[in-house]
Each structure stands twice: as C-alpha cells, then as structure tokens.
PDB file of C-alpha atoms and ligand atoms in Angstrom:
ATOM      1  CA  UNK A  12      -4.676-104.823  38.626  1.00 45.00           C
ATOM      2  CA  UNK A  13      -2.946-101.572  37.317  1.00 55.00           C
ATOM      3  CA  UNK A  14       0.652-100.929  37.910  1.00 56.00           C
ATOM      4  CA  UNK A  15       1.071 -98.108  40.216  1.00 74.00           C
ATOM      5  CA  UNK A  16       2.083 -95.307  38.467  1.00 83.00           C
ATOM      6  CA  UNK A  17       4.031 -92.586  39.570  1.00 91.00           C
ATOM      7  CA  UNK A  18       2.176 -89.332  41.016  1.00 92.00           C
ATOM      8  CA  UNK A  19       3.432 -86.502  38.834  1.00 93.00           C
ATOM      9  CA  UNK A  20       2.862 -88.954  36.043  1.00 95.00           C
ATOM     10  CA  UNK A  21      -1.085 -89.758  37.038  1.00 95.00           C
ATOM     11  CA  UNK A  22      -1.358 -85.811  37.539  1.00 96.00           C
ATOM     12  CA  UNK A  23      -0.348 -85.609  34.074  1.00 96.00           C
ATOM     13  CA  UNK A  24      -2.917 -87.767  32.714  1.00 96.00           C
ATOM     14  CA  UNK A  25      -5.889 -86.111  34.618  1.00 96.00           C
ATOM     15  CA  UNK A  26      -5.084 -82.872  33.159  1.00 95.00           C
ATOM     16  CA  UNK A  27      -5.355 -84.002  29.954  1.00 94.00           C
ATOM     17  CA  UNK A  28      -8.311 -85.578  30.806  1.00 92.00           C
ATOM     18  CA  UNK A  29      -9.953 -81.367  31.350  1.00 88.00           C
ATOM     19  CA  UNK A  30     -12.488 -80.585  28.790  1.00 81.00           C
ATOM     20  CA  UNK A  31     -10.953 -79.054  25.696  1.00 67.00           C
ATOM     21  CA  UNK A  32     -12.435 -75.871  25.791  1.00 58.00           C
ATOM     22  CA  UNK A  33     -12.492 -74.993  29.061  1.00 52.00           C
ATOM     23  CA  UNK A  34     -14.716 -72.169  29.589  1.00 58.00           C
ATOM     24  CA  UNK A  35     -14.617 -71.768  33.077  1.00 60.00           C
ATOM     25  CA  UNK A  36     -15.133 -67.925  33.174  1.00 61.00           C
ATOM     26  CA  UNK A  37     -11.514 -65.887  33.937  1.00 62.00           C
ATOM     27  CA  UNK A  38     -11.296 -62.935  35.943  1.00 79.00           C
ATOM     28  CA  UNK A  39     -15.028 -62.974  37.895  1.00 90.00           C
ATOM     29  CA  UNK A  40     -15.268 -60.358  40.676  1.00 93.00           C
ATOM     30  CA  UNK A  41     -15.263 -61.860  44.299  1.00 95.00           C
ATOM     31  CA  UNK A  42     -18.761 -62.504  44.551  1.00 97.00           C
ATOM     32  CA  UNK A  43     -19.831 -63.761  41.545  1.00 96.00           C
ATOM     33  CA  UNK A  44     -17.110 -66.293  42.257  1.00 95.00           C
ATOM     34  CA  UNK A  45     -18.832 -67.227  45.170  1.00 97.00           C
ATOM     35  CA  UNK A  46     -21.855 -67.475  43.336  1.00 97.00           C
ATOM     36  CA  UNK A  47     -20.293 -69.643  40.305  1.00 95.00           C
ATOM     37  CA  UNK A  48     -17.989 -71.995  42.876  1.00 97.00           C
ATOM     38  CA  UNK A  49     -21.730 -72.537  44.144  1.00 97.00           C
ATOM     39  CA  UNK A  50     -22.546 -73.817  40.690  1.00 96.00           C
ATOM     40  CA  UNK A  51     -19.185 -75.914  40.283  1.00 95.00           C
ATOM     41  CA  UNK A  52     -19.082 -77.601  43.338  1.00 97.00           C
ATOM     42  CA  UNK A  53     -19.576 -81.176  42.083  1.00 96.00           C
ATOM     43  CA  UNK A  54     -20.515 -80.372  38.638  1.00 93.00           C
ATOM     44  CA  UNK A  55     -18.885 -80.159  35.415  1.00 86.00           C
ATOM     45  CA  UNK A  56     -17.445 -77.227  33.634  1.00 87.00           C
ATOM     46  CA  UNK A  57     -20.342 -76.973  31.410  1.00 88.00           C
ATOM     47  CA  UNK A  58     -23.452 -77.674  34.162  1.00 91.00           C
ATOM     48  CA  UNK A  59     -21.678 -74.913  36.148  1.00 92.00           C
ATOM     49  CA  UNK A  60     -21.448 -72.367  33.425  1.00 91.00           C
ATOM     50  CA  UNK A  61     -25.141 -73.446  32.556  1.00 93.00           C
ATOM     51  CA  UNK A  62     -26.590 -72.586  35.894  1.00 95.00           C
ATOM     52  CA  UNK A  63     -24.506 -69.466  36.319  1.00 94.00           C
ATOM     53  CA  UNK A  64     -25.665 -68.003  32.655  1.00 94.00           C
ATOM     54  CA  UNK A  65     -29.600 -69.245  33.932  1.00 96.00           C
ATOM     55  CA  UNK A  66     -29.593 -67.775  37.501  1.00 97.00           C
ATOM     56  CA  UNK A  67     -28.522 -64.205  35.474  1.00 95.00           C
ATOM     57  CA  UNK A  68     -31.068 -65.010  32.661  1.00 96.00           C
ATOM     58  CA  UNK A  69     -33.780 -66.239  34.703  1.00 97.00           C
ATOM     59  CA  UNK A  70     -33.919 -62.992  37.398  1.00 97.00           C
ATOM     60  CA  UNK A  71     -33.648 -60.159  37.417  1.00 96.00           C
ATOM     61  CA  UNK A  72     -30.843 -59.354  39.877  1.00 96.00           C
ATOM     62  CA  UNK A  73     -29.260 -61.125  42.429  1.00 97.00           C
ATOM     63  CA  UNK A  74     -31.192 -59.416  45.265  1.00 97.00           C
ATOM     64  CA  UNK A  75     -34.503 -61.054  43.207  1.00 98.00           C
ATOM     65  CA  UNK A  76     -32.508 -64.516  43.767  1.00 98.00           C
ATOM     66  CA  UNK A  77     -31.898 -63.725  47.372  1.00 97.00           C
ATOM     67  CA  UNK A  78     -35.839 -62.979  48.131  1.00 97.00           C
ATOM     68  CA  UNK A  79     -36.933 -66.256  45.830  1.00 97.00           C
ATOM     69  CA  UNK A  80     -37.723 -69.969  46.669  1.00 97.00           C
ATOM     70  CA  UNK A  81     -35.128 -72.494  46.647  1.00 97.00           C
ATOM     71  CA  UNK A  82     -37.623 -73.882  44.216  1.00 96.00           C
ATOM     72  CA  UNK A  83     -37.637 -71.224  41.935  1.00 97.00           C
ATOM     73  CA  UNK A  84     -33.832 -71.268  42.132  1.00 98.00           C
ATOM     74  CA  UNK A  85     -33.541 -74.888  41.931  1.00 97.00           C
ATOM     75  CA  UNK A  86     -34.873 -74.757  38.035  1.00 97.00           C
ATOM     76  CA  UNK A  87     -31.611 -73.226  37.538  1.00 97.00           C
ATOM     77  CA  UNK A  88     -29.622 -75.808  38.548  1.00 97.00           C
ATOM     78  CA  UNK A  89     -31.114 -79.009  36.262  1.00 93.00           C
ATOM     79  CA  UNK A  90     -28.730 -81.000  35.399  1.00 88.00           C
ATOM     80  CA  UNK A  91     -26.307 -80.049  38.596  1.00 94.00           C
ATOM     81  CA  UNK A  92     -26.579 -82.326  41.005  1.00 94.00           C
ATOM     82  CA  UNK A  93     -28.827 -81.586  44.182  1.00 96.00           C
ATOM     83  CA  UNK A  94     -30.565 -78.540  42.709  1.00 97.00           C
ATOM     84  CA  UNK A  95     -32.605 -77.689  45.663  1.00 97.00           C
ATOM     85  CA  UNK A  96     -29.581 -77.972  47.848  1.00 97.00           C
ATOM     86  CA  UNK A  97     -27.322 -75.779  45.622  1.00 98.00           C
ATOM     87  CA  UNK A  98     -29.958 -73.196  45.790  1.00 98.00           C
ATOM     88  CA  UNK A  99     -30.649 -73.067  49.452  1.00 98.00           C
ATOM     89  CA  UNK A 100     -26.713 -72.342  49.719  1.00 98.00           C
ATOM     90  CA  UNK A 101     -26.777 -69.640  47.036  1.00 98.00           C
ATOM     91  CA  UNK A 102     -29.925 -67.939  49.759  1.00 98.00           C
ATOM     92  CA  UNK A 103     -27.655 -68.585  52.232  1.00 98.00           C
ATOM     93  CA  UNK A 104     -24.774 -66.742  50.983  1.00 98.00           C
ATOM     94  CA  UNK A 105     -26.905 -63.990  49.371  1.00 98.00           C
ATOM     95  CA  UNK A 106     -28.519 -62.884  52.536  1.00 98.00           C
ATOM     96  CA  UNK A 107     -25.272 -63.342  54.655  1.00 97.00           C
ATOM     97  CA  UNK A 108     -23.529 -60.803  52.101  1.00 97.00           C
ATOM     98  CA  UNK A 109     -26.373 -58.473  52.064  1.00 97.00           C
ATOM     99  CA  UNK A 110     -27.124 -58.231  55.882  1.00 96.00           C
ATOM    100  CA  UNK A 111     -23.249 -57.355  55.800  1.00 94.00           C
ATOM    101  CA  UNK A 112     -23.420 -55.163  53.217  1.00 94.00           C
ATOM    102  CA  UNK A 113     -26.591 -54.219  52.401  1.00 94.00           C
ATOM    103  CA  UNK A 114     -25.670 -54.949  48.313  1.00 95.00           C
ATOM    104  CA  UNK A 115     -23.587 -57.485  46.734  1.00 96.00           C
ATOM    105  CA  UNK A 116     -20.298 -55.615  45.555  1.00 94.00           C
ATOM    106  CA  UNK A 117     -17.150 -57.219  47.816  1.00 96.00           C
ATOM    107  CA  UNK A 118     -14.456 -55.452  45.897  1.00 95.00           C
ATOM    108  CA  UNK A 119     -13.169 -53.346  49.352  1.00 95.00           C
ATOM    109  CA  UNK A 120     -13.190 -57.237  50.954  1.00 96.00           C
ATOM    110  CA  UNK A 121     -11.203 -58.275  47.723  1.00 95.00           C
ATOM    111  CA  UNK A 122      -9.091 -55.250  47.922  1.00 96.00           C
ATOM    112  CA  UNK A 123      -8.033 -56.424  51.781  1.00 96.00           C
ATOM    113  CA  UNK A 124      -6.157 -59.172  50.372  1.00 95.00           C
ATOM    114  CA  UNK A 125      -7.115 -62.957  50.048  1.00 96.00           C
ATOM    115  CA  UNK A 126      -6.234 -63.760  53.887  1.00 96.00           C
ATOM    116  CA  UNK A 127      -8.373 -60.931  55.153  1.00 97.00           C
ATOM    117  CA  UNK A 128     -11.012 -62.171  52.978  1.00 97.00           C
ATOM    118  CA  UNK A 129     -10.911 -66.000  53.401  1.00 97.00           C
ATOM    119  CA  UNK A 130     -11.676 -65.280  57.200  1.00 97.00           C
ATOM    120  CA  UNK A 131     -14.906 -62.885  56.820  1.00 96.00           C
ATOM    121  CA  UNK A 132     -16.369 -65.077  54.087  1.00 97.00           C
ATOM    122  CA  UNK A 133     -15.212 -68.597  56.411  1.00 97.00           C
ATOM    123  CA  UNK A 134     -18.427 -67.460  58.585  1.00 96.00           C
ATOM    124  CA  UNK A 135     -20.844 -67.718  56.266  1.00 97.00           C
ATOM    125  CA  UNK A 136     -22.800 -71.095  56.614  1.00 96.00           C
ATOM    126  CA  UNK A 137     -22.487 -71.797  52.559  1.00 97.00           C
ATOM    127  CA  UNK A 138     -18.621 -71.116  52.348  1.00 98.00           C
ATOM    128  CA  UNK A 139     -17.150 -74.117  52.686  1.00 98.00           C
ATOM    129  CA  UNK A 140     -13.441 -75.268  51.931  1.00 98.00           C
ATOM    130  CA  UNK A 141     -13.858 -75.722  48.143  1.00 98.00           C
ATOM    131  CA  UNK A 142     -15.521 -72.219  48.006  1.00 98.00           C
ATOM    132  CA  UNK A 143     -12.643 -70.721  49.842  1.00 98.00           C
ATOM    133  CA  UNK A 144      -9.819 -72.470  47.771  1.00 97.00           C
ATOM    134  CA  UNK A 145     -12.016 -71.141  44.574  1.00 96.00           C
ATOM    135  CA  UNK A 146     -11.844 -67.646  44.855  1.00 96.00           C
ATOM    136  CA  UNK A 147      -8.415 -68.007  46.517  1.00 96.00           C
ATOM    137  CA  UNK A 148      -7.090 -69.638  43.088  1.00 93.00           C
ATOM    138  CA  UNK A 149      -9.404 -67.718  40.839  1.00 92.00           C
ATOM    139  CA  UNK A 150      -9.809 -64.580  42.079  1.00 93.00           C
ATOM    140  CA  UNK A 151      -6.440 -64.044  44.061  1.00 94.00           C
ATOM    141  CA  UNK A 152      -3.856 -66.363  41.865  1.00 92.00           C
ATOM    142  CA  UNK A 153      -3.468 -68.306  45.018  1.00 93.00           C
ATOM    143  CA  UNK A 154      -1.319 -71.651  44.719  1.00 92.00           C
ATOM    144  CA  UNK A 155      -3.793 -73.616  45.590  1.00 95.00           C
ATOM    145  CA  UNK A 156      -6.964 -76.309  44.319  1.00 97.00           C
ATOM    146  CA  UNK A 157     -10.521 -76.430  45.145  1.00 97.00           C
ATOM    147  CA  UNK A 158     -10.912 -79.967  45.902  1.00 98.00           C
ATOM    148  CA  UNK A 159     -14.902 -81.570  46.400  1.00 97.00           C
ATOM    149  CA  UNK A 160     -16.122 -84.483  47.053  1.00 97.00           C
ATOM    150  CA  UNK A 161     -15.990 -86.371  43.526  1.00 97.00           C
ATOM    151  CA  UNK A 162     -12.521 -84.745  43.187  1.00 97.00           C
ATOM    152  CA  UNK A 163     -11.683 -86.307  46.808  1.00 97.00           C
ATOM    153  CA  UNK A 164     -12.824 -90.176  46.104  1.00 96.00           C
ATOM    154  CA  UNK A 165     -11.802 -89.909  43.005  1.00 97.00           C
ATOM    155  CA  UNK A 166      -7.946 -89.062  44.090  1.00 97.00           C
ATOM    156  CA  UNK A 167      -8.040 -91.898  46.578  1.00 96.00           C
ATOM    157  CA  UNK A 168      -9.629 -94.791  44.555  1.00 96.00           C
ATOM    158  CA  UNK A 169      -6.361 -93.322  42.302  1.00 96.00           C
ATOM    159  CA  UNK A 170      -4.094 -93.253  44.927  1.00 95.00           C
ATOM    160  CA  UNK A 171      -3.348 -89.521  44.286  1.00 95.00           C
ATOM    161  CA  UNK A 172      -3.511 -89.388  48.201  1.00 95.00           C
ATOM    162  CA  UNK A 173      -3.774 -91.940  50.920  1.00 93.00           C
ATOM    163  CA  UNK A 174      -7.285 -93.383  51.803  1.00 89.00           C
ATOM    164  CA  UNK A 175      -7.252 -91.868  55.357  1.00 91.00           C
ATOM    165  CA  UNK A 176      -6.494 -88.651  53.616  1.00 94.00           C
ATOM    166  CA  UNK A 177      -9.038 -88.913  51.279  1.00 91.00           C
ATOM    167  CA  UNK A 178     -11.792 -88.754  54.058  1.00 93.00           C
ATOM    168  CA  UNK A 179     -10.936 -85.047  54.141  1.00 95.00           C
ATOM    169  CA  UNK A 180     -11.731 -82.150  52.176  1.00 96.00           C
ATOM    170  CA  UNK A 181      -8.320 -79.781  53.830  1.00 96.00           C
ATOM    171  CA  UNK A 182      -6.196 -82.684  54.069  1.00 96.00           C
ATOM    172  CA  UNK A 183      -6.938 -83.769  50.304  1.00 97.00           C
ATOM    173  CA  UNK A 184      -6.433 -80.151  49.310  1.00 97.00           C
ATOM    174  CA  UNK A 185      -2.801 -79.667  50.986  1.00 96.00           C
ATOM    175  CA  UNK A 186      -1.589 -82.931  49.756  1.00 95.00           C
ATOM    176  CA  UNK A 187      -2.581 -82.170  46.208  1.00 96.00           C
ATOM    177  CA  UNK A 188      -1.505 -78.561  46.380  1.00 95.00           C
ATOM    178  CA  UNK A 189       1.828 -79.923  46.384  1.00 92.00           C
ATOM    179  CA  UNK A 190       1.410 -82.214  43.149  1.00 95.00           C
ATOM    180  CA  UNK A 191       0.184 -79.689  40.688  1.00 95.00           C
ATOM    181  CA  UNK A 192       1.764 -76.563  39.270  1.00 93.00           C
ATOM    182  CA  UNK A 193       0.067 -73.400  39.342  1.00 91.00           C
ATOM    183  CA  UNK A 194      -0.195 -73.392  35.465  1.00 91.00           C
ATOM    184  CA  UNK A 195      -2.208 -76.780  35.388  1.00 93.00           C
ATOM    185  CA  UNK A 196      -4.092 -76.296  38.341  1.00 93.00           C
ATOM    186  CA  UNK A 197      -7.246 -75.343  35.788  1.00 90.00           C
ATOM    187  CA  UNK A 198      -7.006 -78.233  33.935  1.00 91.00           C
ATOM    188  CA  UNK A 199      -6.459 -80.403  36.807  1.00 95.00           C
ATOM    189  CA  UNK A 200     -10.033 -79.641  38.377  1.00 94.00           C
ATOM    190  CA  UNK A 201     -11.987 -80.353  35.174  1.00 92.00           C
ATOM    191  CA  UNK A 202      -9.707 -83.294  34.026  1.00 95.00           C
ATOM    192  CA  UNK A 203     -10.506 -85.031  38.170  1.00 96.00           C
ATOM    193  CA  UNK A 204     -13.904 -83.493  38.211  1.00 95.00           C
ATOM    194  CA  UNK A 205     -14.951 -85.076  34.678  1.00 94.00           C
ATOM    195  CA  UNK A 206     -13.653 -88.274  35.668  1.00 96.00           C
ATOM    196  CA  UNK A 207     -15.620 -88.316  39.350  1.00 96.00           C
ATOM    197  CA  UNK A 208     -18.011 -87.239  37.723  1.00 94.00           C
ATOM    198  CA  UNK A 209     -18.792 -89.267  34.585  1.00 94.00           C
ATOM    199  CA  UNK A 210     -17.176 -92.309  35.703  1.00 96.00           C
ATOM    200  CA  UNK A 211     -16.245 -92.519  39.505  1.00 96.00           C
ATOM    201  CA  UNK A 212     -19.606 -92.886  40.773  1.00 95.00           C
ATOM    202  CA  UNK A 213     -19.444 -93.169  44.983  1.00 93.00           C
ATOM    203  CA  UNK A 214     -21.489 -96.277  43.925  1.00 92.00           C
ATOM    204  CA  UNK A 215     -20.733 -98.618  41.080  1.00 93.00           C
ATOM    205  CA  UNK A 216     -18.114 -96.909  39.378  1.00 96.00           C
ATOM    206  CA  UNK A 217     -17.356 -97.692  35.713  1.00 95.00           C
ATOM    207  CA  UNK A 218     -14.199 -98.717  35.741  1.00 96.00           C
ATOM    208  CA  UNK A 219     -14.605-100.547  32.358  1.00 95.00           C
ATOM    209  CA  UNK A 220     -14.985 -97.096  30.311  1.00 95.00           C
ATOM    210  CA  UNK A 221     -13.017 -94.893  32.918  1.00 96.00           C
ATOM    211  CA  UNK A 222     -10.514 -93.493  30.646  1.00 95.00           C
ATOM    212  CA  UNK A 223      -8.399 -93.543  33.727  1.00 96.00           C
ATOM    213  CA  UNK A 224      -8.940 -97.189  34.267  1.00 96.00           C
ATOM    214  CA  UNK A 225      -4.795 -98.259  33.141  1.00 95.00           C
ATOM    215  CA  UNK A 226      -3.565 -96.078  35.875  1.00 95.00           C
ATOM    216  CA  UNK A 227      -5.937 -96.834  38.573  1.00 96.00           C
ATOM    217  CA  UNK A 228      -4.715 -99.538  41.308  1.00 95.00           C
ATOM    218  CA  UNK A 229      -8.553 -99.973  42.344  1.00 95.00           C
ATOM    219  CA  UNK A 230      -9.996-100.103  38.790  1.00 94.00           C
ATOM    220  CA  UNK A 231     -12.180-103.651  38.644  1.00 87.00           C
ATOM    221  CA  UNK A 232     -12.416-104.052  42.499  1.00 90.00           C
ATOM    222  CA  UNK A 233     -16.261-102.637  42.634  1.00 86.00           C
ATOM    223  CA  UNK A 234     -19.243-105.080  42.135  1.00 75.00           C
ATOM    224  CA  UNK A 235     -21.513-104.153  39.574  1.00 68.00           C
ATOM    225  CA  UNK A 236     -24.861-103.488  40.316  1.00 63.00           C
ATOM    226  CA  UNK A 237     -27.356-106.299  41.321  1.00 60.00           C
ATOM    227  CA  UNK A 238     -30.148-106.648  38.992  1.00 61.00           C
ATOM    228  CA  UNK A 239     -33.295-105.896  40.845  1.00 58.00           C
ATOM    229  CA  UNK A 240     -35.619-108.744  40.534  1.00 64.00           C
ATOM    230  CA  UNK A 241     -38.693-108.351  39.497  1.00 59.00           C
ATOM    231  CA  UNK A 242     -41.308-110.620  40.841  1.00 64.00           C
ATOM    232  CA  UNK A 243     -43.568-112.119  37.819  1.00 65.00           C
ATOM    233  CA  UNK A 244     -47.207-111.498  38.323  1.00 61.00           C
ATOM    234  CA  UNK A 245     -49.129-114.713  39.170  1.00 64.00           C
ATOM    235  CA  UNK A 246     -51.256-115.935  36.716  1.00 60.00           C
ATOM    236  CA  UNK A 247     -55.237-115.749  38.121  1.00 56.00           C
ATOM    237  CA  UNK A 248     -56.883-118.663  38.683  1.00 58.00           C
ATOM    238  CA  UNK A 249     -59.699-118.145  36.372  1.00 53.00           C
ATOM    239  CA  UNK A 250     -63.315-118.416  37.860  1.00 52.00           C
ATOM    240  CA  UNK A 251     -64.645-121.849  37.268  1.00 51.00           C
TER     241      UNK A 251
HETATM  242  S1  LIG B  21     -10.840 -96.854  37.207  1.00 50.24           S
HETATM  243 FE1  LIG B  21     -12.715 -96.946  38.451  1.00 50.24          FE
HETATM  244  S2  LIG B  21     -12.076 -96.447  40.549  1.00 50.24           S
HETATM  245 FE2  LIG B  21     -10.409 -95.840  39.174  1.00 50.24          FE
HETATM  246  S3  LIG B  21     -10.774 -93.661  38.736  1.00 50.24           S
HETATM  247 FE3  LIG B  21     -11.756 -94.820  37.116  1.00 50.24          FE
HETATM  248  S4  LIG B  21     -13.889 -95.149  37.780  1.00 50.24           S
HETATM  249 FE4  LIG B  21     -12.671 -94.523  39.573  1.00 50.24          FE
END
C-alpha cells in the first residue's frame, strides 16, 4: 500500500501528469465554450479538440447542428465517450439558446458578468455543474475547476477528497477549488482527466501502469477482470 502523501504534494504530481502541449483552445467566446465543455466533459484534451474542430468542419453552421440528428452529430464525437449522448446535449443546448435568442451570439449574457450568466445558462437541461465551472474558469478567469465524473473517482480512489465527498460533483469541486492555484488549474484538469481517463477505469482500473500508482493509497485493491469462460464445443457423435 502507498504511503499517504501529502495533498499539495499529490496536486503537484497530477499537474505534471497534463498533456505537454496542451491545446485546450484560450479565449473562446461564451458559447462556443459551452459547446467545447460539451466536448470535454469526460474526454481528453485531444478527443475534445477533435470533436470541436469536426462539428465546425462537418456543418455548416451551428444552427445546421441544432436542426440535425443526434446521429449525424454523434459521428463527430468518435472516440469521445457516449457520442450519441454528447450530441443530444449539444441539441439541447442549441435550441435552448436559440429559442432565447433566436441566434447563437451570448456576448450581452457574457458582458452581464459571470454570476448573471451562470444563473440564465443553470436552466438549460445540458448545463450541468462542470459546464458552469468551464466557462466560469475559461471564459471569466473564475477561481475555480470543472470537475466530472472521471476527475471525481479519480480524486477519491487518490484521496484528493474524502469518499463521501467524492459522490458529488459541487462538493468535489469546492474541496478541490481550495487545493489548486489559479495558475495550475489548466494543467490540473488534463493531468486528473488523463489519468481517469487512461487508467482509472470506474471498473478494473490499472493500477499496475497508473503513473499515479506510488501515490495512490487504493492502488492494487481492485480485482482484475475475470476471464470469461468460454464453453468448448462438444465434439458430435458421429453417425454410426
Ligand atoms: S493507482 Fe489505480 S486507483 Fe489509484 S489513481 Fe491510479 S488507476 Fe486509479
């Protein structure tokens, strides 16, 4: 079992675990940062940025994505997990926006201020915590960190925050919001989110390449897979 290690310590690892190049796009308007936190939810750096650059390559506008199938829109998202799910959110908040304001520019909802913001765009149905802390951080240099669900087990099985914390999105966010300075707070997404992601599976983890495993009290403790057997054809009796 790992010694525990001390929390700013363990923060200081996972940020060095971010991609090198992080090329999270800077400086987004408001709404296509609700469309990219869409992508990023639960994926990596690189899947996001994929989907984003497809959804803008594969139609022609965003009003085109808002009148498509989620199957159409899914294509966009390969490689993200839950494709068809990603894309019935991005309809979701497309048509919320428009029927608000008949387009897609928010820039006199940005101008309001982030609070003033967060609480029209906390009514859509596909704005979720993580969305909200995204374009708060992103858009509005907010001190704060879009937390999802890899990011959340992930920072329990760490011990980043309690277990009974980890259960929940908000209460994962404010605890880590006080761990991490503003500076690192990119780095500290894609350095948790790689890690949930490539090795800190919900089930079967692998804790044996996790390049996290020395500082992890829970590294080792989950069984591996069972083999599935597979039942060996009985050999016909042949006809007499
Ligand atoms: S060592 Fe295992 S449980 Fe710990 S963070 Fe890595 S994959 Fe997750």
């Amino acid at each position: 079992m790992a010694a525990t290690m001390s929390r700013p310590k363990l923060v200081s690892q996972i940020v060095e675990q971010a991609p090198i190049k992080d090329p999270t796009p800077g400086e987004l308007p408001l709404f296509e940062s609700l469309v990219y936190a869409i992508c990023r939810e639960d994926a990596g750096v690189n899947q996001a940025n994929a989907a984003f650059e497809q959804l803008k390559e594969r139609f022609f506008d965003f009003n085109e994505i808002r009148v498509s199938t989620s199957r159409e829109i899914a294509g966009c998202f390969e490689g993200c997990s839950e494709p068809r799910t990603r894309a019935l959110r991005l309809i979701s908040l497309l048509q919320d926006i428009f029927e608000a304001t008949f387009g897609f520019d928010l820039e006199s909802m940005a101008k309001k201020g982030v609070k003033s913001a967060q609480k029209q765009l906390a009514r859509y149905k596909s704005v979720n915590d993580f969305t909200l802390a995204w374009i708060g951080q992103q858009v509005f240099g907010e001190q704060t960190i879009p937390v999802d669900a890899g990011m959340r087990r992930c920072a329990g099985r760490l011990g980043l925050v309690e277990v009974e914390c980890a259960k929940d999105t908000e209460e994962t966010r404010v605890a880590l919001e006080g761990m991490v300075s503003k500076s690192k707070v990119d780095s500290f997404v894609g350095g948790l989110q790689m890690v949930a992601q490539t090795y800190c599976h919900e089930m079967h983890p692998d804790c044996t390449h996790c390049t996290l495993t020395k500082a992890c009290p829970e590294s080792g403790k989950f069984s591996a897979p069972v083999p599935v057997k597979v039942a060996k054809p009985k050999a016909s009796k042949k006809p007499r």
